[in-house]
Coordinates of C-alpha atoms in Angstrom, one line a residue:
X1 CA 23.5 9.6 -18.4
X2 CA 20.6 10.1 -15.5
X3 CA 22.0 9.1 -12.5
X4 CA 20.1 6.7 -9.7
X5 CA 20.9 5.8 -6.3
X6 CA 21.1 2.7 -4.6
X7 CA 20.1 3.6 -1.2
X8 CA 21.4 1.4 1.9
X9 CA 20.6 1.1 5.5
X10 CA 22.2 -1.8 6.6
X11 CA 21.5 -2.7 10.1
X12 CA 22.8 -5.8 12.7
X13 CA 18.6 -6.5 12.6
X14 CA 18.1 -6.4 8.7
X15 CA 19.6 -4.7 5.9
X16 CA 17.3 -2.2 3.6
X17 CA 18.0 -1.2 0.1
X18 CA 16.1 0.5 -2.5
X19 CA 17.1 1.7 -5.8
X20 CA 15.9 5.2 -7.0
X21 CA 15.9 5.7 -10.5
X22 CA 15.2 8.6 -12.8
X23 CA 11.8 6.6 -13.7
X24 CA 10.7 6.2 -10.0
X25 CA 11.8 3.7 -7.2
X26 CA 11.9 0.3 -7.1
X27 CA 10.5 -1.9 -4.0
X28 CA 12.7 -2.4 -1.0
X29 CA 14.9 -5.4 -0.9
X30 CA 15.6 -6.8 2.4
X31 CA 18.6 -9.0 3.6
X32 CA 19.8 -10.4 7.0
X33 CA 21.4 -7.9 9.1
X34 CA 25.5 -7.3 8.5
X35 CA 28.0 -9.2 10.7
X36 CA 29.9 -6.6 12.4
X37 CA 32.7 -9.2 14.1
X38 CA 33.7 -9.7 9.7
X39 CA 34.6 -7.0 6.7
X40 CA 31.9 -4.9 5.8
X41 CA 32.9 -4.6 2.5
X42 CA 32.3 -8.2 0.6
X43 CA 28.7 -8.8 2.6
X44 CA 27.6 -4.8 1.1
X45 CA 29.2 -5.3 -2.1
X46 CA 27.3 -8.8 -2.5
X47 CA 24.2 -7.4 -1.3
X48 CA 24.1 -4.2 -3.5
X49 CA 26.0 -6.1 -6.8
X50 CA 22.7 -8.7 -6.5
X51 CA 19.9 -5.4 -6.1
X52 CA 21.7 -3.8 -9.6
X53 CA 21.8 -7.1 -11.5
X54 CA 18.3 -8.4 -10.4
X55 CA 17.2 -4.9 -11.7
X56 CA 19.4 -5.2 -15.0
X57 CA 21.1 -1.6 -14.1
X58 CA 24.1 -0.5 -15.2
X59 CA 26.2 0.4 -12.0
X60 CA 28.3 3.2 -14.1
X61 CA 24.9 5.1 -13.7
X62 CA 24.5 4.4 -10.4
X63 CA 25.4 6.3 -6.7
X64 CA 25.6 4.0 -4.4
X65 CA 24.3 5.3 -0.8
X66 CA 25.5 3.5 2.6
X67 CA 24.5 4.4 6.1
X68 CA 25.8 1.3 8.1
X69 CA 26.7 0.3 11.5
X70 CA 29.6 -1.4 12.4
X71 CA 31.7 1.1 11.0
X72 CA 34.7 2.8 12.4
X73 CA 36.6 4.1 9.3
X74 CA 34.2 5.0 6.6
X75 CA 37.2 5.9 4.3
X76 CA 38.3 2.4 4.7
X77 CA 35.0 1.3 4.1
X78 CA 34.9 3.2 1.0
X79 CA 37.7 2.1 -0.3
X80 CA 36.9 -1.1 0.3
X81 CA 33.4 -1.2 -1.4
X82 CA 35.2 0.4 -4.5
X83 CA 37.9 -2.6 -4.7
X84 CA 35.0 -4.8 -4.5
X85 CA 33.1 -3.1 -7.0
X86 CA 35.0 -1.7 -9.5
X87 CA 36.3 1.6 -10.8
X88 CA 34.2 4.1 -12.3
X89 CA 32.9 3.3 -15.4
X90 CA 32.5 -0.8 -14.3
X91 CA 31.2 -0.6 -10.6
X92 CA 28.9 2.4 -9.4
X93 CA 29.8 6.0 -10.9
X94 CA 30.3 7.0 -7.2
X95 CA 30.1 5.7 -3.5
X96 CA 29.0 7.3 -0.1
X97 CA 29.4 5.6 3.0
X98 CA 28.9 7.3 6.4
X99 CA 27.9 5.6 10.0
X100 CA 23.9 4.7 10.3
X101 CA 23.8 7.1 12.7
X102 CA 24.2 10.1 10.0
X103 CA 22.0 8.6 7.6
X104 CA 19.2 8.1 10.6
X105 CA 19.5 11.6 11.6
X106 CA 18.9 12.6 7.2
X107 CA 16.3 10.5 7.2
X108 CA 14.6 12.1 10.5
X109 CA 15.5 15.8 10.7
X110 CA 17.4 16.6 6.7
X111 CA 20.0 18.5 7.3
X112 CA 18.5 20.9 9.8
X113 CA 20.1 21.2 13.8
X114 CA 18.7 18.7 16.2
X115 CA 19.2 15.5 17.7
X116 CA 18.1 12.0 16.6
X117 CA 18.1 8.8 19.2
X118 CA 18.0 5.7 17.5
X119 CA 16.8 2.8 19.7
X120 CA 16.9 -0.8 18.2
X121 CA 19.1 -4.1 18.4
X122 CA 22.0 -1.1 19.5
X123 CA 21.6 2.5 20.3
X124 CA 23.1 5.7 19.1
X125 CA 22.5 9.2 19.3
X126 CA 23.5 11.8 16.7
X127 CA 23.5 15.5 17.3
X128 CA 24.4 18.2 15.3
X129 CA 24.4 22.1 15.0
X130 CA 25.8 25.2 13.2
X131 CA 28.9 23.9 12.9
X132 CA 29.3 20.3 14.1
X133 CA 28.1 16.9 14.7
X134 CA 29.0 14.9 17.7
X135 CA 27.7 11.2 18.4
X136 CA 26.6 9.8 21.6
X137 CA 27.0 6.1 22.7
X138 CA 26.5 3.2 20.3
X139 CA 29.8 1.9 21.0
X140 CA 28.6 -1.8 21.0
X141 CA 27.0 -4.3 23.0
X142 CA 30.2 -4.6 25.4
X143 CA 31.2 -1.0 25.8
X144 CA 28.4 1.0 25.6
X145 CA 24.6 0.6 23.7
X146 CA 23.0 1.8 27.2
X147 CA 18.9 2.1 25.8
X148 CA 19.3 -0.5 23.6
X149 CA 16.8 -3.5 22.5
X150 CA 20.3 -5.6 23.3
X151 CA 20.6 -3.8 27.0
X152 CA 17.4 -3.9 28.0
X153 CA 17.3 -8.0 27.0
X154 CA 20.8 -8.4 28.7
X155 CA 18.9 -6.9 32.2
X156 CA 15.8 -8.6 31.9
X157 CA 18.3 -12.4 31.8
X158 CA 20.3 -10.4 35.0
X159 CA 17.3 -10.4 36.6
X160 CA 15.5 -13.7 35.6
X161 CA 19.1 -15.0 36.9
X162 CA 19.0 -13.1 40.1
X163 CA 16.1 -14.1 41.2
X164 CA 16.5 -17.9 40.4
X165 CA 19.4 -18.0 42.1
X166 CA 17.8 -15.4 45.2
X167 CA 20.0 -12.7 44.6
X168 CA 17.1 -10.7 43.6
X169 CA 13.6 -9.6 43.7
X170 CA 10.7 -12.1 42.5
X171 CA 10.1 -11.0 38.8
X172 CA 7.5 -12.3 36.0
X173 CA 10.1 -12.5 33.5
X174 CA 11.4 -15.6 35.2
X175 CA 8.1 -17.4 34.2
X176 CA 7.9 -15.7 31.1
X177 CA 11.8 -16.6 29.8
X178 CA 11.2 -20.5 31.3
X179 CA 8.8 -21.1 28.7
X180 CA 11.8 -20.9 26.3
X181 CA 14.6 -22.2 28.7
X182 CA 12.5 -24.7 31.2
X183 CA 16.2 -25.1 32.1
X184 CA 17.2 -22.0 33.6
X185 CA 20.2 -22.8 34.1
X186 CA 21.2 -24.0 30.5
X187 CA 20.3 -20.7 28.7
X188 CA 23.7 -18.9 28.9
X189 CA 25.5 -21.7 27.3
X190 CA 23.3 -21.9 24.8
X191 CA 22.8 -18.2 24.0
X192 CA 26.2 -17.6 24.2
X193 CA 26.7 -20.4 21.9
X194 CA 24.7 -18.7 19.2
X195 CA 25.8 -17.1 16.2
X196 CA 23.4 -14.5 16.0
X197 CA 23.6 -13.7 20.3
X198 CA 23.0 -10.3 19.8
X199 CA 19.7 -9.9 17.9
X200 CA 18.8 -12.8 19.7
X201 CA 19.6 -11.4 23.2
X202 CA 17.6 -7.7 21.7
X203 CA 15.1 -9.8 21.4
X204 CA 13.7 -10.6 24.9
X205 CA 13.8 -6.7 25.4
X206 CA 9.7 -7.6 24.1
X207 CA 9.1 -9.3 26.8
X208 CA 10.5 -7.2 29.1
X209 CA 8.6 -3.8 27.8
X210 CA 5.6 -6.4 27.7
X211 CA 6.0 -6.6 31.6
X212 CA 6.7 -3.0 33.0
X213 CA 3.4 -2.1 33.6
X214 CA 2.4 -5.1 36.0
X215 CA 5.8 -5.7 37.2
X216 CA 8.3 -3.9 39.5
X217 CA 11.6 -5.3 38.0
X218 CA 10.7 -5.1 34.6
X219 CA 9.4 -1.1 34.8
X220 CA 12.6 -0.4 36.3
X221 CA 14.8 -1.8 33.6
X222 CA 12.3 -0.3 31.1
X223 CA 12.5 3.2 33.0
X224 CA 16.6 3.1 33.1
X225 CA 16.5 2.6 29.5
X226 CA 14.5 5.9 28.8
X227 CA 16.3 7.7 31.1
X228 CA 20.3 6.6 29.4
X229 CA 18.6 7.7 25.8
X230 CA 17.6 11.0 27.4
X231 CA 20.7 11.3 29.4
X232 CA 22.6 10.5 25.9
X233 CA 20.4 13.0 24.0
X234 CA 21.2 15.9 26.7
X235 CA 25.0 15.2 26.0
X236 CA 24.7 15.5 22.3
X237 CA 22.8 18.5 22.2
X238 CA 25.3 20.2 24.5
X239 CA 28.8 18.9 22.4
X240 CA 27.2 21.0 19.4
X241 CA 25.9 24.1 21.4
X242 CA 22.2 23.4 21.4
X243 CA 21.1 24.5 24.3
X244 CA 17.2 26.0 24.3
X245 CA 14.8 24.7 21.7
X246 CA 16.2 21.6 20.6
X247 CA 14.5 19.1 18.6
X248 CA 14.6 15.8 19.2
X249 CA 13.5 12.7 16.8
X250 CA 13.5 9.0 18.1
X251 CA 13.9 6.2 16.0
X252 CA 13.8 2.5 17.0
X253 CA 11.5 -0.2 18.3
X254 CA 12.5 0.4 22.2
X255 CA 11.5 3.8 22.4
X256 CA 7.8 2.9 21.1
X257 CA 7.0 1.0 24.4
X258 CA 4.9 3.5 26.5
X259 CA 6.9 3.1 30.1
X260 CA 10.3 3.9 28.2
X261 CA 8.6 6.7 26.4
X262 CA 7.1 8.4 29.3
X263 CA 10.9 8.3 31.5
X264 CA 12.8 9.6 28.4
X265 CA 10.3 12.1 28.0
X266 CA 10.8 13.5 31.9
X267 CA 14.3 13.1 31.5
X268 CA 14.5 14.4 28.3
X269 CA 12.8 17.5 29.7
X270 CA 14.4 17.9 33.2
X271 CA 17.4 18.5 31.5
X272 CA 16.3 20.6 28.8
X273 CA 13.3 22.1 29.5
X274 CA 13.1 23.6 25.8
X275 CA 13.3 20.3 24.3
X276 CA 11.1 19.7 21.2
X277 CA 9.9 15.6 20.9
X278 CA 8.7 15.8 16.3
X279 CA 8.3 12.9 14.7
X280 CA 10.8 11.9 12.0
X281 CA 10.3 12.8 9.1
X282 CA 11.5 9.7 7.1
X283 CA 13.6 6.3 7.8
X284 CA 17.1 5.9 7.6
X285 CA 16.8 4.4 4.5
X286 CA 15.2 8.1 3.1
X287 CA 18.7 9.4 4.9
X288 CA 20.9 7.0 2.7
X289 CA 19.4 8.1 -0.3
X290 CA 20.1 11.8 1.2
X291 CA 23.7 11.3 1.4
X292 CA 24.2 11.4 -2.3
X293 CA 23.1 15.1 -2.2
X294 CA 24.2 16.4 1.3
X295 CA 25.7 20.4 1.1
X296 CA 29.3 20.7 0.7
X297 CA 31.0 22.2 3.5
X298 CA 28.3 21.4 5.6
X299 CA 29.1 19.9 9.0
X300 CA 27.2 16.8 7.7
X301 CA 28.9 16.5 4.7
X302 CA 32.5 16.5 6.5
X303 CA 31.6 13.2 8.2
X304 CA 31.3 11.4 5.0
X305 CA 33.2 9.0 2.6
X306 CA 33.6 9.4 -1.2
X307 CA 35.2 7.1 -3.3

């Protein structure tokens, strides 16, 4: 039986998946991002049982692909996703789960050394070389996604908050988040009140990037957030002895705003001077798909789930 692949890149933003089949690929299907604070398994499993039956697929012909985030123990994960699915022969003829961060990187660089900084709602950065892999950050909004859309939206409310109260320096962004919160002093309860906090705090990171050419608080936070992505890149390439020519990918909405480009750049290159900035070569959904067919042995492939 020809096999297909149900690719997934499922994000805390959105959740892509695509279904590649012998006679070409289907068009993306897109659901609301995964909940990282519940199991992984049932909201994957619903998302990918509803792709395969909406395409009338039989899942015993069918590798299904994860990259997710959110994910601590892929193995677990795995397993999971097969007790929700079904054995062999009944659910999909084999599963491959790995952190978004790896199936970013396929998507970006293959399976070729470099580095890959992704930038969005959270921030991680993947390295890996001859013989290893090593990620860098990412570890969530409360212990460490310095870069991210989430960080840079959590400083732009420190600062909107510090100058209202006159801790701080003046800043646009105070007139710019009162048109949302006329009530300044209102918005944490009801952001921390919300469900979906997280996205919705990545979100002001906009208006923030929007600011940092015409204002002095908002460059800075923009600048510090170029700077911990390069700072984080630097690290990785180090952990998996890249040390001259390294190349560098960058993925994410954050790193797209010119004033956090042009600081991760001069970081970037401070640091390592050999640095190479290439643009990816695909999306992390194109590195989902790739995990069905990474090399065995290779440091990759170690860092994967099968079930």
């Amino acid at each position: 039986m020809p096999v297909s692949v149900l690719a997934v890149d499922a994000g805390q933003t959105g959740v892509r998946l695509r279904l590649q089949t012998p006679e070409g690929n289907s068009p993306e299907v897109e659901f609301p991002g995964v909940r990282t604070t519940s199991p992984l398994g049932p909201q994957l499993a619903g998302m990918a049982s509803e792709v395969l039956r909406e395409a009338q697929v039989d899942p015993s012909g069918v590798v299904l692909a994860i990259g997710t985030s959110g994910v601590a123990d892929v193995k677990g994960l795995a397993a999971s996703l097969r007790a929700e699915l079904g054995e062999p022969g009944k659910g999909p003829r084999e599963i491959v789960v790995a952190h978004d961060s790896i199936s970013s990187y396929l998507g970006a660089l293959g399976e070729s050394e470099g580095v890959v900084v992704a930038a969005g709602t959270g921030a991680i950065i993947f390295g890996v070389g001859s013989e290893s892999t090593a990620r860098v950050g990412g570890w969530g909004y409360l212990m460490g996604d310095e870069g991210s859309g989430f960080s840079v939206g959590a400083r732009g409310w420190h600062a909107v908050m510090r100058d209202h109260d006159g801790r701080g320096p003046a800043t646009a962004l105070t007139e710019d988040f009162r048109a949302e919160f006329p009530d300044l002093e209102s918005a944490y309860v009801t952001i921390q009140g919300d469900r979906d906090r997280i996205r919705r705090v990545a979100s002001y990171s906009r208006r923030v990037t929007a600011h940092a050419a015409t204002d002095d608080v908002a460059r800075g936070i923009a600048q510090w957030a170029g700077h911990e992505l390069a700072v984080s890149v630097a690290a990785a390439a180090r952990r998996v002895g890249l040390h001259d020519t390294v190349r560098v990918a960058r993925l994410g909405r954050v790193l797209t705003d010119p004033t956090v480009q042009e600081a991760f750049s001069a970081s970037l290159l401070a640091d390592i001077p050999g640095a190479v900035i290439v643009e990816p070569a695909g999306s992390g959904l194109d590195g989902a798909a790739l995990l069905a067919g990474l090399t065995p042995g290779s440091a990759l492939h170690s860092a994967v789930a099968h079930s």
